[in-house]
Coordinates of C-alpha atoms in Angstrom, one line a residue:
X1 CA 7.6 -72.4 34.7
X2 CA 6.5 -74.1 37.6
X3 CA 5.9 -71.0 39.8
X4 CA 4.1 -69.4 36.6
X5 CA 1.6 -72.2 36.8
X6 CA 1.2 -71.7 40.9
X7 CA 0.2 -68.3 40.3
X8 CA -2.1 -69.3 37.5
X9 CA -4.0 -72.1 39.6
X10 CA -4.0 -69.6 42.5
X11 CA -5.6 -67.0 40.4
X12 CA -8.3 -69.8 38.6
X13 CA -9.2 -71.1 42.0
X14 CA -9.7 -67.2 43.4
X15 CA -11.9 -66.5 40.6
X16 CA -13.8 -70.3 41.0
X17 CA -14.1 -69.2 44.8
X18 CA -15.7 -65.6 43.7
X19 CA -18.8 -67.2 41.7
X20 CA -16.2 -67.2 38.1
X21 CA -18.3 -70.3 36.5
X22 CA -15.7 -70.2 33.3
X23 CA -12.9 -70.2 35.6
X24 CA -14.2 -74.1 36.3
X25 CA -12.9 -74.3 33.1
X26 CA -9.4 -73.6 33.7
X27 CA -8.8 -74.6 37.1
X28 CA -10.2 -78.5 35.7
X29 CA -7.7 -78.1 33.2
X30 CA -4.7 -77.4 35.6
X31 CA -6.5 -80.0 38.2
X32 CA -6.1 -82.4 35.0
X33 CA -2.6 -81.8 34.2
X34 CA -0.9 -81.0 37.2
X35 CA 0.1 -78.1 36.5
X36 CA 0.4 -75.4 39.8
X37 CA -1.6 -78.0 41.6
X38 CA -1.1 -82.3 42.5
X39 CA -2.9 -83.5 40.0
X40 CA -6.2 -84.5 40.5
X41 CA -8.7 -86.4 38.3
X42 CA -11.6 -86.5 40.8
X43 CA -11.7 -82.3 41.4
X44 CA -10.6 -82.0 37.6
X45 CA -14.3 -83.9 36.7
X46 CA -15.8 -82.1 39.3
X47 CA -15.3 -78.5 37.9
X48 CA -15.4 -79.7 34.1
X49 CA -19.6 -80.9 35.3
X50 CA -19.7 -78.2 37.2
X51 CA -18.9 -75.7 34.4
X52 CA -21.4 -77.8 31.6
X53 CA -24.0 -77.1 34.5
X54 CA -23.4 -73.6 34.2
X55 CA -23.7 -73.5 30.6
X56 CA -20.3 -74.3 29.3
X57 CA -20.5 -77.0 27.3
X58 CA -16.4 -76.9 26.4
X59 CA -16.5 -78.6 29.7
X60 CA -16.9 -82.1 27.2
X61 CA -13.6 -81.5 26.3
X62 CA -12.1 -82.1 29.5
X63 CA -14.5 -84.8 30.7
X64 CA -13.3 -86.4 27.1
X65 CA -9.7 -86.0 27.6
X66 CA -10.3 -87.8 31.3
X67 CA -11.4 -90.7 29.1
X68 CA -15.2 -90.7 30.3
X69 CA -16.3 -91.2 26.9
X70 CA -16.2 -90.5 22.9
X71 CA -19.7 -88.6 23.3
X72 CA -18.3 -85.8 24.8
X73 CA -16.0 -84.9 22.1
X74 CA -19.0 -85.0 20.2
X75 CA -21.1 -82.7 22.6
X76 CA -17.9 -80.1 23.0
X77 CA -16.9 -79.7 19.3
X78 CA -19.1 -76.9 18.0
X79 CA -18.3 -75.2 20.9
X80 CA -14.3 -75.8 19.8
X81 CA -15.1 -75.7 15.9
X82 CA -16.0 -72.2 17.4
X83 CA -12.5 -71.1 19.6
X84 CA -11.0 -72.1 16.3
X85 CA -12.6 -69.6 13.8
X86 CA -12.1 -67.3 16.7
X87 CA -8.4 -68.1 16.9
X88 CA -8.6 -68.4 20.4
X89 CA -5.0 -69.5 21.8
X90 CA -6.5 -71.5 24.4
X91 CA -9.0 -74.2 23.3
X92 CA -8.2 -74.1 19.6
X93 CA -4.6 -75.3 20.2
X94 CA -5.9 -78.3 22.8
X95 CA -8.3 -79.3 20.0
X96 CA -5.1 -79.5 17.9
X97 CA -3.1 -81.2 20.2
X98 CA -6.1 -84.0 20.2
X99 CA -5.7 -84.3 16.6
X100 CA -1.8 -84.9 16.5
X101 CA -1.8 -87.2 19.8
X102 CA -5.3 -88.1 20.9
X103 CA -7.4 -90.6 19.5
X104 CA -9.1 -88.7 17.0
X105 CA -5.9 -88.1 14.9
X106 CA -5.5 -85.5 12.1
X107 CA -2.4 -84.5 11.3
X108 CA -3.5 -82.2 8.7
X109 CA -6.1 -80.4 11.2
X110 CA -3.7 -80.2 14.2
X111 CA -1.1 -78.4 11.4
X112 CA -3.6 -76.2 10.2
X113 CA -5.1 -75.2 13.5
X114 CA -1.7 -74.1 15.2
X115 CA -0.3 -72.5 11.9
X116 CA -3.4 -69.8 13.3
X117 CA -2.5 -69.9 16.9
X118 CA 1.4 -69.4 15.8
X119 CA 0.8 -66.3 13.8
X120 CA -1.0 -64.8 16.7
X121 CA 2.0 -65.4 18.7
X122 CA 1.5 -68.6 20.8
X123 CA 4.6 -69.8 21.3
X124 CA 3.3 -73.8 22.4
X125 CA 2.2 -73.8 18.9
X126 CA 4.6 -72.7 17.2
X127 CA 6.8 -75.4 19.1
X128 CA 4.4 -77.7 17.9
X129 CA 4.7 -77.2 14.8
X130 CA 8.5 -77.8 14.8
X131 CA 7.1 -81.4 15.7
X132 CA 5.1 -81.9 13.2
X133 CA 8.2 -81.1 10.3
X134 CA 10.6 -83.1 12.8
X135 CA 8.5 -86.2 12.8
X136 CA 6.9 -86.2 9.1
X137 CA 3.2 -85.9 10.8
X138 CA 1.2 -85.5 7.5
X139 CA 3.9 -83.5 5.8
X140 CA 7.6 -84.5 4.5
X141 CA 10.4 -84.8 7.4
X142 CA 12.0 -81.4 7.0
X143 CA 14.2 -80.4 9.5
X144 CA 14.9 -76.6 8.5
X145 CA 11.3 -75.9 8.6
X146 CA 11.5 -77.7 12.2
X147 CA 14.4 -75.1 13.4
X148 CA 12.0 -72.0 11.6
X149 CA 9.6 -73.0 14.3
X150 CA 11.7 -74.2 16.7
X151 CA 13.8 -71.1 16.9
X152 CA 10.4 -68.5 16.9
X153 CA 9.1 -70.7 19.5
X154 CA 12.9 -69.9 21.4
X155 CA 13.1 -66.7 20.5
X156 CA 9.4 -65.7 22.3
X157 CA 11.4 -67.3 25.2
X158 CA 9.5 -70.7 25.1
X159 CA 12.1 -73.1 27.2
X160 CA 11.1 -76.8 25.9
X161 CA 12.2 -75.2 22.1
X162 CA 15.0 -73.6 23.3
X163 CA 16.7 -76.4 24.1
X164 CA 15.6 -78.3 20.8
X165 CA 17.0 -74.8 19.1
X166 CA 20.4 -75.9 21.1
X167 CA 20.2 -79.4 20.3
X168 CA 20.0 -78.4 16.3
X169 CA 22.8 -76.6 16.5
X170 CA 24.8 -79.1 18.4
X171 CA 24.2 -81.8 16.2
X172 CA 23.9 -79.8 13.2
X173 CA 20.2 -80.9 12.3
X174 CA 18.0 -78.5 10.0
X175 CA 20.9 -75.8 10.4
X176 CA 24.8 -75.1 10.3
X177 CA 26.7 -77.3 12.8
X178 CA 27.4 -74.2 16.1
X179 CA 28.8 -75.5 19.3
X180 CA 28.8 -71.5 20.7
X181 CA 25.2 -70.9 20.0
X182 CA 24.2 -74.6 21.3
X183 CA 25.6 -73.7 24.2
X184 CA 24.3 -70.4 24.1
X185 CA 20.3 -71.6 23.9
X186 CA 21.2 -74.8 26.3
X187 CA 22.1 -72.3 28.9
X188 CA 18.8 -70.1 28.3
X189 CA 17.3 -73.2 28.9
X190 CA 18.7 -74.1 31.9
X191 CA 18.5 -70.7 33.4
X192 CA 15.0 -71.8 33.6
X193 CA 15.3 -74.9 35.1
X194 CA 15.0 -77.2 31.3
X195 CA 16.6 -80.4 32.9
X196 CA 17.0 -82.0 29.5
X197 CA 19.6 -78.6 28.5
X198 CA 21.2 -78.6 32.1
X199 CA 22.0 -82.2 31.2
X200 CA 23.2 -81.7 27.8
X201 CA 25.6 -78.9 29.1
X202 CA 27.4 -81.5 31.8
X203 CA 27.5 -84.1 28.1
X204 CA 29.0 -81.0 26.6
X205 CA 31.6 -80.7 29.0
X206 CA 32.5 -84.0 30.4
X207 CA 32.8 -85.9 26.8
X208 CA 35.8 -85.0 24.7
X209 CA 34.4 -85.4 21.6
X210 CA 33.2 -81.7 22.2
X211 CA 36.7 -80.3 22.5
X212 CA 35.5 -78.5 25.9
X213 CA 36.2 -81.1 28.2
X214 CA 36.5 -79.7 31.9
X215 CA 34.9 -82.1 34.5
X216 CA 34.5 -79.5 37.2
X217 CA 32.5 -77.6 34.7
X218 CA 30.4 -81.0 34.0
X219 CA 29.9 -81.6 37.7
X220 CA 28.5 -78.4 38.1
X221 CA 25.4 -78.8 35.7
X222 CA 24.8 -82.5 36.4
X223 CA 24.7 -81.0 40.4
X224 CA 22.0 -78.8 39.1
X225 CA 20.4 -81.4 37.0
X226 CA 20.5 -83.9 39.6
X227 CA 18.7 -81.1 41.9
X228 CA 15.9 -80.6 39.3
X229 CA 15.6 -84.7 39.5
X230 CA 17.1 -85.8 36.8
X231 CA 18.4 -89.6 37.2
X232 CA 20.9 -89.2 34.0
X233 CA 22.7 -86.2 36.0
X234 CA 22.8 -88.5 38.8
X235 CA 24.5 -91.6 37.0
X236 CA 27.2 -89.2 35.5
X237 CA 27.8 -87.9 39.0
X238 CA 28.3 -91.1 39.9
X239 CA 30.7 -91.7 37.3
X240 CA 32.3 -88.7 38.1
X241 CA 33.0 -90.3 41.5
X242 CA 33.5 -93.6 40.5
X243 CA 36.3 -92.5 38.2
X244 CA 37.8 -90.1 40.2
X245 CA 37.3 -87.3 37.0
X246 CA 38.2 -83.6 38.4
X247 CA 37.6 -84.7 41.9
X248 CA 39.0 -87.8 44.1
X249 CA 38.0 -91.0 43.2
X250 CA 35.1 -91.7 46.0
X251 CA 33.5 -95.0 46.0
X252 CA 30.9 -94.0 48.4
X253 CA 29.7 -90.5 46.7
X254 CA 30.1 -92.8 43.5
X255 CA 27.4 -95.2 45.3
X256 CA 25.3 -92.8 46.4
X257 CA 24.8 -91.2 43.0
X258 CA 24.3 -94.7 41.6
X259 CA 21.6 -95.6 43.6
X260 CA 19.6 -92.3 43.2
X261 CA 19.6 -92.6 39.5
X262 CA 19.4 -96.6 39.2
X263 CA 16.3 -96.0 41.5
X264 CA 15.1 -93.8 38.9
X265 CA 15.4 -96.1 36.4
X266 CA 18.7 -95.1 35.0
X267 CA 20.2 -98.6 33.2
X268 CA 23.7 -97.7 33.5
X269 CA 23.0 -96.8 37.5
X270 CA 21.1 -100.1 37.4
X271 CA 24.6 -102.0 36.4
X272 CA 26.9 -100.3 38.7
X273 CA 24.5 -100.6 41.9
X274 CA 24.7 -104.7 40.5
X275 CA 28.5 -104.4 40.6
X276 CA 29.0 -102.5 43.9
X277 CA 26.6 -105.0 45.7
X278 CA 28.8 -107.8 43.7
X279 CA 31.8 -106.9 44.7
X280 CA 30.8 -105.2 48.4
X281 CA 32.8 -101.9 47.3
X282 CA 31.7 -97.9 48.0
X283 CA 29.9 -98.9 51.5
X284 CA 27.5 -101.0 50.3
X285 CA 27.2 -105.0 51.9
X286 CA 28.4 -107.9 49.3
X287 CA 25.3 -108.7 48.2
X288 CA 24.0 -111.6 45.6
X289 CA 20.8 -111.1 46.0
X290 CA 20.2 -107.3 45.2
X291 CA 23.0 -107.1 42.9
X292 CA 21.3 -109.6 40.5
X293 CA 18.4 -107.5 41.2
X294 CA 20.1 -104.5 39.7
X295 CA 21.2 -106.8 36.7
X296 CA 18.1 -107.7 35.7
X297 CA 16.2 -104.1 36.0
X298 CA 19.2 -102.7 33.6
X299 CA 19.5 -106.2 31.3
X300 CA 15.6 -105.2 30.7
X301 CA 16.8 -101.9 29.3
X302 CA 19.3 -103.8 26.9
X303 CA 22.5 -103.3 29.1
X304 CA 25.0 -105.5 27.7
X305 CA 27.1 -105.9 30.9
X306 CA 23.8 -106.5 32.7
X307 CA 23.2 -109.4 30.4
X308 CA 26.9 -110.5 30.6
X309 CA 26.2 -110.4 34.8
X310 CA 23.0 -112.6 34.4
X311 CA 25.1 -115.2 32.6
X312 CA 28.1 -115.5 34.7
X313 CA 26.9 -114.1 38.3
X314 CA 24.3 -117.1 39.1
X315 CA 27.6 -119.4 38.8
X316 CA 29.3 -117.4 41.7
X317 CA 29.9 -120.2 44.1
X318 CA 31.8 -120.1 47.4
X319 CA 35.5 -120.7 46.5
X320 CA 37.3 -117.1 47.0
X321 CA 38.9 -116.7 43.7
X322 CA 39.7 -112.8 43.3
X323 CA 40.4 -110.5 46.5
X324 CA 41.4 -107.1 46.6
X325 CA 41.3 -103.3 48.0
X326 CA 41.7 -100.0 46.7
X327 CA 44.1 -97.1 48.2
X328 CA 40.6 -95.9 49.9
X329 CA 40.3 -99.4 51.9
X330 CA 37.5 -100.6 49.7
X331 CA 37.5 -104.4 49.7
X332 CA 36.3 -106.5 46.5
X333 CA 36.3 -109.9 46.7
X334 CA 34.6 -112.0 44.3
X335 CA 33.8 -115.5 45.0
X336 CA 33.5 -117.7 41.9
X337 CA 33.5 -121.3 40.1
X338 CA 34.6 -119.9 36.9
X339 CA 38.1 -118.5 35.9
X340 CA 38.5 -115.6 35.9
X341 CA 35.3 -113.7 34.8
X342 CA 36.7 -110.2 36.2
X343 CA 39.7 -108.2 36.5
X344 CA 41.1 -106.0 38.9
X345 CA 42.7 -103.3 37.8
X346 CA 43.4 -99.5 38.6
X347 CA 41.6 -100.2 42.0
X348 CA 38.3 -101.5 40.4
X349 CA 37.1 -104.2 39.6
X350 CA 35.7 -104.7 36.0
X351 CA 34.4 -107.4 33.8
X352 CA 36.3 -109.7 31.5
X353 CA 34.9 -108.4 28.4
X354 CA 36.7 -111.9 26.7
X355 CA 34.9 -114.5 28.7

């Protein structure tokens, strides 16, 4: 977790700060990822040079995996070849990771090296290997060895697997179909902070095909997705809104959802933001401009409304075809050349799919 990590760097840098030349090591590494600290190349090369000046020549590694050159994978390898035979549950699995990701890929290698870091109960690894059944690398897809891992990894309290472990049983992948122990994991998950599980819970109770649809329930976990920053949790809440499902239908929450998450990126956010600035609904100004904006970031992502927008909206001309308001005062008017491109109905106004 997050805190876990602060505590970690806050530890490594006490240690740096009390002559500890190997805890250079470390606190690189977290300077490198960002973990417990904003993540910093510059102080990340600083301690990995510092720590090959004191002797520690793993300190290639990190300089390597900044990408200042092949030749210090070179110059750090015996000293990893080493942490292997050792079974040490810190540099042998990097090395590994470098092998199924990095550039010098070997699936074979990365399986064998965290098959040792598994048995001596590092749960990353054992994670990891789940990967490497789920995706075929250098073995035959096989999606019951996957859960095996998956579910050790889950079991040793590892989050990331336990909401993979959730997401099997949910879908039925590599084990028996089990909505109750989906939800079971997805809610270990989310009980530390998984956003991925705290999503999949609001899916698993907003969408019917679940047979546990309750929209107050599915607000509730996209509220604490969206808090963790997810932009998904913030289109649904948006949808939520827009919809009026288990709560009263509120263009301008609806909006304000939408533009979080279309910010983010989210495609579907990205289309609604372009139809609220179309049609001037939820509080935001009729706007051509920035809704064709919005089009064009979600048609990138292979929105097929988006596309249908960027065909019909750049023909919008100033004769004031379609007018309307819903029971909350929002005004949509559309001003077009073509006829009739949208409709207006249940107070909103939506595309002609037949045009």
């Amino acid at each position: 977790s997050n805190g876990q990590e602060k505590t970690a760097f806050g530890l490594y840098d006490k240690a740096v700060r009390l002559g500890n030349k190997e805890a250079l090591l470390h606190r690189g590494w977290l300077y490198k990822l960002g973990n417990g600290v904003a993540k910093n190349a510059s102080k990340a090369e600083e301690d990995f040079n510092n720590a090959i000046n004191a002797g520690y020549t793993i300190g290639h590694f990190g300089l390597y995996d900044l990408g200042k050159g092949d030749h210090h994978f070179d110059k750090a390898l015996p000293e990893l070849e080493k942490k292997v035979r050792e079974v040490d549950i810190v540099w042998a699995p990097r090395l590994a990771y470098q092998y199924f990701s990095g550039k010098k890929v070997d699936y074979t290698k990365a399986r064998q090296i965290w098959e040792k870091t598994a048995a001596k109960g590092h749960t990353n690894s054992m994670h990891n290997l789940g990967a490497i059944y789920s995706e075929g690398k250098g073995v035959t897809k096989d999606f019951s060895k996957a859960f095996e891992y998956y579910l050790k990894a889950a079991q040793n309290g590892y989050v990331n697997s336990q909401s993979v472990v959730a997401g099997y049983y949910r879908d039925g992948t590599g084990v028996s179909e089990n909505l109750d122990k989906a939800v079971e994991w997805y809610r270990k998950a989310a009980a530390q902070d998984n956003e991925n599980a705290t999503d999949a819970l609001g899916d698993i109770y907003r969408l019917e095909k679940y047979g546990r649809q309750d929209y107050q329930e599915a607000k509730l976990w996209y509220e604490k997705a969206a808090a963790l920053g997810s932009s998904y949790a913030n289109s649904q809440l948006g949808w939520i809104y827009d919809y009026g499902k288990g709560v009263k239908q509120d263009w301008i929450k609806a909006a304000k959802y939408y533009k979080i998450a279309a910010n983010g990126g989210n495609a579907y956010a990205q289309n609604q933001m372009g139809d609220f600035y179309l049609f001037g609904i939820g509080g935001i100004p009729l706007d051509k401009s920035k809704a064709l904006d919005y089009y064009r970031k979600s048609a990138a992502q292979g929105n097929k409304y988006s596309k249908l927008a960027l065909e019909i909206v750049p023909q919008i001309g100033n004769k004031k075809v379609f007018t309307g308001s819903n029971q909350y005062g929002d005004k949509a008017t559309v001003t077009t050349t073509l006829d009739g491109p949208f409709v207006f109905s249940k107070g909103y106004w939506h595309w002609n799919d037949k045009v």
